[in-house]
Coordinates of C-alpha atoms in Angstrom, one line a residue:
Chain A
M577 CA -16.4 2.7 -53.9
S578 CA -18.4 1.2 -56.8
G579 CA -20.1 -1.3 -54.6
A580 CA -20.2 -3.6 -57.6
V581 CA -19.4 -7.3 -57.9
L582 CA -16.1 -7.6 -59.8
V583 CA -15.3 -10.8 -61.7
I584 CA -11.7 -11.7 -62.4
T585 CA -11.9 -13.1 -65.9
E586 CA -9.6 -15.8 -67.3
H587 CA -8.7 -16.6 -70.9
L588 CA -6.3 -18.7 -72.9
N589 CA -5.7 -18.2 -76.6
K590 CA -8.3 -15.5 -76.6
R591 CA -11.0 -17.8 -75.3
F592 CA -12.6 -17.2 -71.9
T593 CA -12.7 -20.3 -69.6
D594 CA -16.0 -21.8 -68.4
A595 CA -15.0 -20.6 -64.9
T596 CA -15.3 -17.0 -66.1
F597 CA -18.9 -17.5 -67.3
E598 CA -19.8 -19.3 -64.1
L599 CA -18.5 -16.4 -62.0
L600 CA -20.4 -13.9 -64.2
A601 CA -23.6 -15.9 -63.7
L602 CA -22.9 -16.0 -59.9
A603 CA -22.2 -12.3 -59.9
R604 CA -25.6 -11.5 -61.5
T605 CA -27.3 -13.2 -58.6
L606 CA -25.3 -11.2 -56.1
A607 CA -25.1 -7.7 -57.7
G608 CA -28.5 -6.1 -57.3
D609 CA -28.5 -2.5 -58.4
A610 CA -24.7 -2.1 -57.9
G611 CA -24.0 -4.0 -61.1
V612 CA -21.4 -6.4 -62.3
E613 CA -18.0 -5.4 -63.5
A614 CA -15.4 -7.7 -65.2
A615 CA -11.7 -7.2 -65.1
L616 CA -10.1 -8.3 -68.4
V617 CA -6.3 -8.3 -68.6
G618 CA -4.3 -9.3 -71.7
S619 CA -2.9 -7.9 -75.0
G620 CA -5.3 -6.9 -77.8
V621 CA -8.2 -8.1 -75.7
A622 CA -10.6 -5.1 -75.9
G623 CA -12.6 -6.8 -78.7
M624 CA -13.3 -9.7 -76.3
A625 CA -15.4 -7.5 -74.0
G626 CA -18.5 -8.2 -76.1
E627 CA -18.5 -11.8 -74.9
L628 CA -18.8 -10.5 -71.4
G629 CA -22.4 -9.2 -71.9
A630 CA -23.3 -10.5 -68.4
A631 CA -21.2 -7.6 -67.1
D632 CA -22.4 -4.0 -67.0
R633 CA -18.9 -2.7 -67.3
V634 CA -15.6 -4.3 -68.4
V635 CA -12.3 -2.8 -67.0
V636 CA -9.6 -3.6 -69.5
I637 CA -5.9 -3.6 -68.9
D638 CA -4.1 -4.0 -72.2
A639 CA -0.3 -4.6 -72.2
P640 CA 1.9 -6.6 -74.5
H641 CA 3.7 -8.4 -71.6
L642 CA 0.3 -9.6 -70.3
E643 CA -0.8 -11.4 -73.5
V644 CA -0.5 -14.8 -71.7
F645 CA -1.2 -15.2 -68.0
D646 CA 1.8 -13.9 -66.0
P647 CA 1.5 -14.7 -62.3
D648 CA 3.2 -11.5 -60.9
G649 CA 2.0 -9.2 -63.7
H650 CA -1.6 -10.3 -63.8
A651 CA -1.8 -10.3 -60.0
A652 CA -0.5 -6.7 -60.0
A653 CA -2.9 -5.7 -62.8
F654 CA -6.0 -7.2 -61.1
A655 CA -4.9 -5.6 -57.8
A656 CA -4.8 -2.2 -59.5
V657 CA -8.3 -2.7 -60.8
V658 CA -9.5 -3.6 -57.3
A659 CA -7.8 -0.5 -55.9
G660 CA -9.3 1.7 -58.6
R661 CA -12.9 0.3 -58.6
E662 CA -13.3 -0.5 -54.9
P663 CA -15.8 -3.3 -55.5
R664 CA -17.8 -4.7 -52.6
I665 CA -17.3 -8.3 -53.8
V666 CA -14.5 -9.7 -55.9
L667 CA -15.0 -13.2 -57.4
V668 CA -11.9 -15.2 -58.4
P669 CA -12.1 -18.6 -60.0
Y670 CA -10.5 -21.4 -57.9
T671 CA -8.3 -22.4 -60.9
S672 CA -4.6 -22.5 -61.5
T673 CA -4.4 -18.9 -62.6
G674 CA -7.0 -17.8 -60.0
M675 CA -4.8 -19.2 -57.3
D676 CA -2.0 -16.8 -58.3
V677 CA -4.4 -13.8 -58.2
G678 CA -6.9 -14.3 -55.3
S679 CA -4.7 -14.2 -52.2
H680 CA -2.5 -11.5 -53.8
I681 CA -5.2 -9.0 -54.6
A682 CA -6.8 -9.6 -51.2
A683 CA -3.5 -8.9 -49.4
R684 CA -2.8 -5.9 -51.6
A685 CA -6.3 -4.4 -50.9
G686 CA -6.3 -5.4 -47.3
L687 CA -9.5 -7.4 -47.9
P688 CA -10.4 -10.8 -46.4
L689 CA -10.4 -13.8 -48.7
V690 CA -12.8 -16.7 -48.5
S691 CA -11.6 -19.8 -50.2
Y692 CA -13.2 -23.0 -51.5
C693 CA -16.6 -21.2 -51.9
R694 CA -19.5 -23.3 -53.1
S695 CA -22.1 -20.5 -52.6
I696 CA -22.2 -16.9 -51.5
D697 CA -24.9 -14.8 -49.8
A698 CA -24.8 -11.0 -50.1
S699 CA -28.3 -10.2 -49.0
D700 CA -27.4 -9.3 -45.4
G701 CA -23.7 -8.8 -44.9
L702 CA -21.4 -11.2 -46.7
S703 CA -21.3 -14.9 -46.0
A704 CA -20.4 -18.1 -47.9
T705 CA -20.5 -21.8 -47.7
C706 CA -17.2 -23.5 -48.3
Q707 CA -15.8 -27.0 -48.7
L708 CA -12.9 -27.7 -46.5
Y709 CA -10.7 -30.8 -45.9
A710 CA -11.0 -32.0 -49.5
G711 CA -14.7 -31.8 -49.4
K712 CA -15.2 -33.7 -46.2
I713 CA -16.4 -30.7 -44.2
E714 CA -18.8 -27.9 -45.1
A715 CA -18.2 -24.6 -43.4
D716 CA -20.4 -21.5 -43.1
V717 CA -18.2 -18.4 -43.1
S718 CA -19.2 -14.8 -42.4
V719 CA -17.1 -11.8 -43.4
D720 CA -16.4 -9.5 -40.5
G721 CA -16.4 -6.3 -42.7
D722 CA -18.5 -5.3 -45.7
R723 CA -16.1 -6.2 -48.6
A724 CA -14.3 -9.4 -49.5
V725 CA -12.6 -11.5 -52.2
F726 CA -14.2 -15.0 -52.8
S727 CA -12.3 -17.8 -54.4
V728 CA -15.1 -19.9 -56.0
L729 CA -15.1 -23.6 -56.8
S730 CA -16.2 -24.8 -60.2
G731 CA -19.9 -25.4 -60.5
A732 CA -21.2 -22.6 -58.2
A733 CA -23.4 -21.3 -61.0
P734 CA -24.2 -22.5 -64.6
A735 CA -21.8 -21.2 -67.1
A736 CA -24.6 -20.9 -69.7
D737 CA -26.3 -18.2 -67.6
G738 CA -23.1 -16.1 -67.7
R739 CA -22.4 -16.6 -71.4
L740 CA -24.2 -13.6 -72.8
E741 CA -23.2 -11.4 -75.8
G742 CA -23.6 -7.7 -75.2
S743 CA -22.0 -4.3 -75.3
P744 CA -20.9 -3.5 -71.8
E745 CA -19.3 -0.2 -71.1
V746 CA -15.5 -0.6 -71.5
V747 CA -13.1 1.3 -69.2
E748 CA -9.3 1.3 -69.7
A749 CA -7.1 1.0 -66.7
G750 CA -3.3 1.2 -66.0
V751 CA -1.1 -1.8 -65.8
G752 CA -0.2 -1.9 -62.1
A753 CA 3.3 -2.7 -60.7
A754 CA 6.0 -4.1 -63.0
S755 CA 6.1 -7.8 -63.3
R756 CA 8.9 -9.9 -61.8
T757 CA 7.9 -13.0 -63.7
R758 CA 8.0 -13.4 -67.5
F759 CA 6.1 -15.9 -69.7
T760 CA 8.5 -17.9 -71.9
G761 CA 6.4 -20.7 -73.3
L762 CA 3.3 -22.9 -73.3
A763 CA 3.3 -26.7 -73.6
E764 CA 0.4 -28.9 -74.6
P765 CA 0.2 -32.2 -72.7
E766 CA 2.0 -35.2 -74.1
G767 CA -0.4 -37.7 -75.6
G768 CA -0.8 -40.8 -73.6
D769 CA -1.1 -44.4 -74.8
V770 CA -4.9 -44.2 -74.0
D771 CA -7.3 -41.4 -74.4
I772 CA -9.4 -41.5 -71.2
T773 CA -11.9 -39.0 -72.5
A774 CA -12.9 -41.5 -75.2
Q775 CA -13.6 -44.5 -73.0
D776 CA -17.0 -45.9 -72.2
V777 CA -15.8 -47.4 -68.9
L778 CA -13.2 -45.9 -66.6
V779 CA -12.0 -47.7 -63.5
V780 CA -10.5 -44.9 -61.4
V781 CA -8.0 -45.4 -58.6
G782 CA -7.4 -42.9 -55.7
R783 CA -5.3 -42.8 -52.6
G784 CA -7.1 -45.9 -51.4
I785 CA -5.1 -48.1 -53.8
E786 CA -2.2 -47.7 -51.4
S787 CA 0.7 -48.8 -53.7
E788 CA 1.8 -48.9 -57.3
A789 CA 1.8 -52.7 -57.3
N790 CA -1.9 -52.8 -56.5
I791 CA -2.8 -51.0 -59.7
E792 CA -2.1 -54.1 -61.8
D793 CA -5.3 -55.8 -60.5
V794 CA -7.3 -52.7 -61.4
V795 CA -5.8 -52.8 -64.9
K796 CA -7.0 -56.3 -65.3
L797 CA -10.5 -55.4 -64.2
A798 CA -10.6 -52.4 -66.6
E799 CA -9.5 -54.7 -69.4
L800 CA -12.3 -57.2 -68.6
L801 CA -14.7 -54.3 -68.9
G802 CA -13.2 -53.1 -72.2
G803 CA -12.3 -49.8 -70.5
A804 CA -9.2 -48.1 -69.1
V805 CA -7.7 -47.2 -65.8
A806 CA -7.7 -43.5 -64.7
A807 CA -6.6 -41.9 -61.5
S808 CA -7.0 -39.0 -59.1
R809 CA -4.2 -36.5 -58.6
P810 CA -2.3 -38.0 -55.7
I811 CA -1.7 -41.2 -57.8
V812 CA -0.3 -39.2 -60.7
D813 CA 1.8 -37.0 -58.4
Q814 CA 3.3 -40.2 -56.9
G815 CA 4.3 -41.2 -60.5
W816 CA 2.2 -44.4 -60.4
L817 CA 0.3 -43.5 -63.5
P818 CA 1.0 -41.0 -66.2
K819 CA -0.5 -37.5 -66.3
S820 CA -2.6 -38.5 -69.3
R821 CA -4.6 -40.7 -67.0
Q822 CA -5.5 -37.9 -64.5
V823 CA -9.1 -36.9 -64.0
G824 CA -10.0 -33.5 -62.4
K825 CA -9.1 -29.9 -62.2
S826 CA -5.5 -30.2 -63.3
G827 CA -6.2 -33.2 -65.4
L828 CA -8.9 -34.1 -67.9
T829 CA -12.7 -33.9 -67.8
V830 CA -14.3 -37.2 -68.6
K831 CA -17.9 -38.3 -69.2
P832 CA -17.8 -42.1 -69.6
K833 CA -20.9 -44.3 -69.5
V834 CA -19.6 -46.0 -66.3
Y835 CA -17.2 -44.4 -63.8
L836 CA -16.1 -46.9 -61.2
A837 CA -14.2 -45.1 -58.5
L838 CA -12.0 -47.3 -56.2
G839 CA -10.6 -45.6 -53.2
V840 CA -11.2 -42.1 -54.6
S841 CA -12.2 -39.7 -51.8
G842 CA -13.9 -37.2 -54.2
A843 CA -12.2 -33.9 -53.5
P844 CA -13.9 -31.0 -55.3
E845 CA -10.9 -30.8 -57.7
H846 CA -11.6 -34.4 -58.7
V847 CA -15.4 -34.2 -58.9
E848 CA -15.1 -31.2 -61.3
G849 CA -13.6 -33.6 -63.9
M850 CA -16.1 -36.5 -63.6
R851 CA -19.5 -35.4 -62.3
D852 CA -21.2 -35.6 -65.7
S853 CA -20.4 -39.3 -66.1
S854 CA -23.6 -41.3 -66.9
T855 CA -23.3 -43.9 -64.1
I856 CA -21.0 -43.3 -61.2
I857 CA -20.2 -46.2 -58.8
A858 CA -18.0 -45.4 -55.8
V859 CA -16.2 -47.7 -53.4
N860 CA -14.6 -46.3 -50.3
T861 CA -13.9 -47.4 -46.8
D862 CA -14.8 -44.0 -45.4
P863 CA -18.6 -43.5 -45.3
Q864 CA -18.0 -39.8 -45.1
A865 CA -16.0 -39.7 -48.4
P866 CA -17.5 -36.9 -50.5
I867 CA -17.4 -39.1 -53.6
F868 CA -20.7 -40.6 -52.3
G869 CA -22.2 -37.2 -52.7
V870 CA -21.8 -37.3 -56.5
A871 CA -22.1 -41.1 -57.0
H872 CA -25.3 -42.8 -58.2
H873 CA -24.3 -46.0 -56.5
G874 CA -22.0 -46.5 -53.5
W875 CA -20.5 -49.3 -51.4
V876 CA -18.7 -48.6 -48.1
G877 CA -16.0 -51.2 -47.9
D878 CA -12.5 -52.3 -48.8
L879 CA -11.7 -52.2 -52.5
F880 CA -9.2 -55.1 -52.0
D881 CA -12.0 -57.4 -50.8
L882 CA -14.2 -56.3 -53.7
L883 CA -11.6 -56.5 -56.6
P884 CA -11.2 -60.3 -56.7
E885 CA -15.0 -60.8 -56.4
L886 CA -15.6 -58.5 -59.3
T887 CA -12.8 -60.0 -61.4
D888 CA -14.2 -63.5 -60.8
R889 CA -17.6 -62.6 -61.9
L890 CA -16.5 -60.9 -65.0
E891 CA -14.1 -63.7 -66.0
G892 CA -16.8 -66.3 -65.4
Chain B
M1217 CA 20.9 -21.6 -53.9
D1218 CA 19.8 -21.0 -50.3
I1219 CA 16.3 -22.5 -50.2
A1220 CA 13.6 -22.4 -47.4
V1221 CA 10.8 -24.9 -47.4
I1222 CA 7.6 -24.4 -45.4
L1223 CA 6.2 -27.6 -43.9
R1224 CA 2.7 -27.9 -42.3
T1225 CA 0.7 -30.6 -40.7
V1226 CA -2.9 -31.2 -41.8
P1227 CA -5.5 -33.8 -40.6
D1228 CA -4.7 -37.2 -42.1
P1229 CA -6.8 -37.2 -45.4
V1230 CA -7.8 -40.8 -45.0
E1231 CA -9.2 -40.4 -41.4
E1232 CA -12.8 -39.7 -40.6
L1233 CA -13.3 -36.2 -39.2
E1234 CA -15.3 -35.2 -36.2
L1235 CA -16.5 -31.8 -35.1
N1236 CA -16.0 -30.1 -31.7
D1237 CA -19.0 -29.5 -29.5
D1238 CA -19.7 -26.0 -30.9
E1239 CA -19.5 -27.4 -34.4
T1240 CA -17.2 -24.5 -35.5
D1241 CA -14.0 -26.5 -35.8
L1242 CA -12.7 -30.0 -36.0
D1243 CA -12.4 -32.0 -32.8
R1244 CA -8.6 -31.9 -32.9
D1245 CA -8.0 -34.0 -29.7
Y1246 CA -8.1 -37.4 -31.3
L1247 CA -7.1 -36.4 -34.8
G1248 CA -4.1 -37.7 -36.6
F1249 CA -2.0 -35.1 -38.3
V1250 CA 0.4 -35.7 -41.2
L1251 CA 2.6 -33.6 -43.4
N1252 CA 0.6 -31.7 -46.0
E1253 CA 1.3 -33.7 -49.2
F1254 CA 1.9 -30.6 -51.3
D1255 CA 4.6 -29.5 -48.8
D1256 CA 6.2 -32.9 -49.2
H1257 CA 6.5 -32.2 -52.9
A1258 CA 7.9 -28.7 -52.1
L1259 CA 10.6 -30.4 -50.0
E1260 CA 11.3 -32.9 -52.7
E1261 CA 11.7 -30.1 -55.3
A1262 CA 14.0 -28.2 -52.9
L1263 CA 16.2 -31.3 -52.4
L1264 CA 16.3 -31.9 -56.2
L1265 CA 17.4 -28.3 -56.8
K1266 CA 20.1 -28.6 -54.1
E1267 CA 21.4 -31.9 -55.6
A1268 CA 21.6 -30.4 -59.0
G1269 CA 23.1 -27.1 -58.2
G1270 CA 24.4 -27.0 -54.7
G1271 CA 23.3 -24.7 -51.9
S1272 CA 21.3 -25.5 -48.8
V1273 CA 17.8 -26.4 -47.8
T1274 CA 16.2 -25.2 -44.5
A1275 CA 12.9 -26.6 -43.4
Y1276 CA 10.5 -24.4 -41.3
A1277 CA 7.4 -25.5 -39.4
I1278 CA 5.1 -23.7 -37.0
G1279 CA 4.1 -25.5 -33.7
T1280 CA 5.3 -27.6 -30.9
T1281 CA 3.5 -30.9 -31.4
D1282 CA 5.3 -34.2 -31.8
E1283 CA 4.0 -34.3 -35.4
V1284 CA 5.7 -31.0 -36.2
E1285 CA 9.0 -32.2 -34.8
Q1286 CA 8.6 -35.5 -36.6
I1287 CA 8.1 -33.8 -40.0
L1288 CA 11.2 -31.6 -39.4
Y1289 CA 13.4 -34.6 -38.4
T1290 CA 12.1 -36.4 -41.5
A1291 CA 13.1 -33.4 -43.6
V1292 CA 16.6 -33.6 -42.2
A1293 CA 16.8 -37.3 -42.7
K1294 CA 15.8 -36.8 -46.3
G1295 CA 18.6 -34.3 -46.9
A1296 CA 17.6 -30.9 -45.5
D1297 CA 20.6 -29.0 -44.0
A1298 CA 18.7 -27.5 -41.2
A1299 CA 15.3 -27.6 -39.6
V1300 CA 13.7 -24.7 -37.7
K1301 CA 10.8 -25.0 -35.4
L1302 CA 8.8 -21.8 -34.9
G1303 CA 7.7 -22.9 -31.6
D1304 CA 4.8 -21.8 -29.5
D1305 CA 1.8 -23.7 -28.3
V1306 CA -0.6 -21.6 -30.3
G1307 CA -3.0 -24.3 -31.5
A1308 CA -4.2 -24.1 -35.1
L1309 CA -3.4 -20.9 -36.9
D1310 CA -5.3 -19.7 -40.0
A1311 CA -3.4 -19.0 -43.2
H1312 CA -3.1 -15.2 -42.4
A1313 CA -1.5 -15.9 -39.0
Q1314 CA 0.8 -18.5 -40.5
A1315 CA 1.9 -16.1 -43.2
E1316 CA 2.5 -13.4 -40.5
V1317 CA 4.6 -15.8 -38.3
L1318 CA 6.6 -17.0 -41.3
A1319 CA 7.2 -13.5 -42.7
A1320 CA 8.6 -12.4 -39.4
A1321 CA 10.9 -15.5 -39.2
L1322 CA 12.0 -15.6 -42.9
G1323 CA 12.2 -11.8 -43.4
E1324 CA 15.2 -11.8 -41.1
R1325 CA 17.0 -14.4 -43.2
S1326 CA 18.2 -14.1 -46.8
H1327 CA 16.8 -17.2 -48.5
E1328 CA 16.9 -16.8 -52.2
L1329 CA 13.9 -19.1 -52.7
I1330 CA 10.9 -20.0 -50.5
L1331 CA 9.0 -23.2 -51.5
C1332 CA 5.7 -24.1 -50.0
G1333 CA 2.9 -26.5 -50.9
V1334 CA 0.4 -24.7 -53.3
Q1335 CA -2.4 -25.3 -50.9
A1336 CA -3.6 -27.1 -47.8
S1337 CA -7.0 -28.6 -47.2
D1338 CA -7.8 -26.1 -44.3
E1339 CA -6.7 -22.8 -46.0
I1340 CA -10.1 -21.2 -45.9
D1341 CA -8.7 -17.7 -45.7
G1342 CA -6.2 -17.9 -48.5
Q1343 CA -3.0 -19.8 -49.5
V1344 CA -0.1 -19.4 -47.1
A1345 CA 2.4 -19.4 -50.0
M1346 CA 0.7 -16.5 -51.7
L1347 CA -0.1 -14.5 -48.6
L1348 CA 3.6 -14.9 -47.6
S1349 CA 4.8 -13.6 -51.0
A1350 CA 2.5 -10.6 -50.6
K1351 CA 3.8 -9.9 -47.1
L1352 CA 7.5 -10.2 -48.2
D1353 CA 6.7 -8.4 -51.4
L1354 CA 8.3 -11.1 -53.5
P1355 CA 7.2 -12.5 -56.9
H1356 CA 5.2 -15.7 -56.8
V1357 CA 4.0 -18.6 -58.9
S1358 CA 1.5 -21.1 -57.7
V1359 CA 0.6 -24.6 -59.0
V1360 CA 4.3 -25.2 -59.8
V1361 CA 5.3 -28.6 -61.3
G1362 CA 9.0 -27.9 -62.1
V1363 CA 11.8 -25.5 -61.1
E1364 CA 15.1 -25.2 -63.0
P1365 CA 17.9 -22.7 -62.4
A1366 CA 18.1 -20.2 -65.4
G1367 CA 20.7 -17.4 -65.4
D1368 CA 20.4 -15.4 -62.2
G1369 CA 16.9 -16.6 -61.6
L1370 CA 14.7 -19.6 -62.2
S1371 CA 12.7 -21.2 -65.0
V1372 CA 9.4 -22.3 -63.4
T1373 CA 6.8 -24.5 -64.9
K1374 CA 3.2 -23.9 -63.8
E1375 CA 0.3 -26.2 -64.6
Y1376 CA -2.9 -24.7 -66.0
W1377 CA -5.5 -27.3 -66.6
G1378 CA -6.0 -30.3 -68.9
G1379 CA -2.3 -31.0 -68.7
I1380 CA -1.3 -27.6 -70.3
T1381 CA 1.7 -26.1 -68.7
A1382 CA 3.3 -22.6 -69.0
T1383 CA 6.9 -21.7 -68.3
Y1384 CA 8.1 -18.4 -66.7
D1385 CA 11.4 -16.8 -65.9
V1386 CA 11.2 -15.7 -62.3
S1387 CA 13.6 -13.3 -60.6
L1388 CA 15.0 -14.1 -57.1
P1389 CA 14.1 -14.0 -54.3
A1390 CA 10.7 -15.6 -54.9
V1391 CA 8.0 -17.7 -53.4
L1392 CA 6.7 -20.7 -55.2
G1393 CA 3.6 -22.7 -54.4
V1394 CA 4.4 -26.3 -55.4
Q1395 CA 1.8 -28.7 -56.7
A1396 CA 4.1 -31.6 -57.6
A1397 CA 7.8 -32.1 -57.6
Q1398 CA 9.5 -33.5 -60.7
Q1399 CA 9.7 -36.8 -59.1
A1400 CA 7.6 -38.4 -56.3
P1401 CA 8.7 -37.5 -52.8
R1402 CA 11.5 -39.8 -51.6
Y1403 CA 11.0 -42.2 -48.8
V1404 CA 13.4 -42.3 -45.9
A1405 CA 14.1 -45.1 -43.5
V1406 CA 12.8 -44.7 -39.9
S1407 CA 16.3 -45.4 -38.7
R1408 CA 17.5 -42.3 -40.5
I1409 CA 14.8 -40.2 -38.9
R1410 CA 15.8 -41.6 -35.5
Q1411 CA 19.4 -40.6 -36.2
A1412 CA 18.3 -37.0 -37.0
Q1413 CA 16.3 -37.0 -33.8
E1414 CA 19.2 -38.3 -31.7
A1415 CA 21.6 -35.8 -33.3
G1416 CA 19.2 -33.1 -32.1
A1417 CA 19.0 -31.7 -35.6
L1418 CA 16.4 -29.1 -34.8
S1419 CA 16.7 -25.4 -33.9
E1420 CA 14.1 -23.0 -32.6
A1421 CA 13.6 -19.5 -33.9
P1422 CA 11.8 -16.8 -32.0
F1423 CA 8.1 -17.0 -32.5
V1424 CA 6.4 -13.7 -33.0
P1425 CA 2.8 -14.0 -32.1
P1426 CA 0.5 -12.9 -35.0
T1427 CA -1.6 -9.9 -34.4
G1428 CA -3.5 -9.6 -37.6
S1429 CA -6.9 -11.1 -38.4
S1430 CA -8.1 -13.0 -41.5
G1431 CA -11.3 -10.9 -41.4
I1432 CA -13.6 -13.9 -41.6
T1433 CA -15.3 -16.1 -39.0
I1434 CA -16.4 -19.7 -39.3
T1435 CA -19.9 -19.7 -37.9
A1436 CA -20.7 -23.4 -38.4
M1437 CA -19.2 -26.6 -39.7
R1438 CA -20.9 -29.8 -40.7
I1439 CA -20.1 -33.1 -42.2
P1440 CA -22.0 -33.2 -45.5
E1441 CA -24.6 -36.0 -45.5
S1442 CA -22.8 -38.7 -47.5
G1443 CA -24.6 -40.6 -50.2
T1444 CA -27.4 -38.2 -50.6
G1445 CA -28.7 -39.1 -54.0
A1446 CA -26.6 -42.3 -54.2
E1447 CA -28.1 -45.7 -53.9
M1448 CA -26.0 -47.3 -51.2
I1449 CA -25.3 -51.0 -51.6
S1450 CA -25.6 -52.9 -48.4
G1451 CA -23.9 -56.2 -47.6
D1452 CA -20.5 -57.7 -47.9
E1453 CA -18.1 -57.6 -50.9
E1454 CA -20.0 -60.5 -52.5
A1455 CA -23.3 -58.7 -52.4
A1456 CA -21.5 -55.5 -53.6
A1457 CA -19.8 -57.4 -56.5
D1458 CA -23.2 -58.9 -57.6
R1459 CA -24.9 -55.5 -57.6
I1460 CA -22.0 -53.7 -59.4
V1461 CA -22.0 -56.4 -62.1
E1462 CA -25.7 -55.9 -62.5
L1463 CA -25.2 -52.2 -62.9
L1464 CA -22.4 -52.7 -65.4
Q1465 CA -24.6 -55.0 -67.4
A1466 CA -27.5 -52.5 -67.3
A1467 CA -25.1 -50.0 -68.7
G1468 CA -24.1 -52.4 -71.5
M1469 CA -20.7 -53.3 -70.1
G1470 CA -19.1 -56.4 -68.7
G1471 CA -20.6 -59.0 -71.1
G1472 CA -24.1 -60.5 -71.0
A1473 CA -25.4 -62.5 -68.0

């Protein structure tokens, strides 16, 4: 058993994601003398190891069929690395690709998985603080044994601290089980009518907007402010607004001067895409809504009472 | 295609949550439970696949509560061919236990495709969909936003981030964790749900009690202090509108006063 902290790295078009560097930064704070290892899976990727200078060792699995993320193939490859290295801690990003990998490698290695992690403590046994119920509950979790896989939310450590050039030791490893999924193509998002990343003002609707018809009043408000309407994921999944308007983990990251959130609860996946906005104003009927944890200004109340008042004042 | 869909109840996302006396779990006695929204999308995708290419859809849910029965009857009313309750009064099961119960129930049957919501807000020990795929040793894709038949298998679209999607050929049988169906989940009239209920369109499968452990323990739960760092505006909507307009003007928006 290496006893190290193993980071599952993630890259697209030969560029590591910010999540990778956040995990490396977190790993450094947890590793102590045991060191940090990074698992790098892809095709022709050995040259990328130098970007992982925050790791002491990079375990590389290089195979043509793993050039682009392959759910079954990558999960098997990472599981093989975990089996070979026997790390004490495995850090997986809570991202789209991480979700295909985390539970799989934990199950394969017979290790527990702790999900939705915001912070990890490895000083005395293993424990973590996690966000449950879309950020409405914080839970302290202890690991029964002495090894675990942690699925870590965005923002657990600064990416800049993990973005170090260096020359970590490179170790080659075998591919793992054959893949039963096969990558066939990548598609960029279709451009929308409005680029929400270029707006000074975003009026953002969440589940609290209740129906598609109610969005019309919000559009009017956004127009009065010279901004645009954006939305959290449930609204886009309902088909009420196009994907190009979605803020958050699976949508876009925005940093407007004003972010007015109406009926947005503020799940971690949403906050990830908007927390760097200059002024965040949140309106929600639920005083517990996690959006108030990231907002600069908040009002607990009904957005449908507020909307006409705001519109009146801005028209006047 | 013979499709299984896993349906789960979760605390209503718009309700306030309270903790039990130990502060290690939710106080579930007065909590409203609803269908996990991602599972609703999984059901919709299953129904779309059936409508396009034939086959059958069987909905599975663990538990004996009225809410569990209700989501199964609703699935039938929407077009599922069968609904199976994995019934035992076991209380809340963690993701490992759910995957174990489902693996025992589904392993016996020969579904070609198992669809499940990509996540649930309470899955602290892993995603049920992925844990189930590992238990059944089936290929998996999570964060799925589209499924099409392709040859002997499927062409599955997975969402990455920033709206980028990737497409994969997946051999069957397989487990998919669905993020969003290709269209919003359909509504169904209450009268149709009642019809399904009156027709007794629900079967029960043997419940095999889980024996495994997730290997983690929740030692404490708390409700994060809301508004820490936020200036909370007091007063009614008029006061709130006044203050918000001030803030907008301070940021250079919304015209001059």
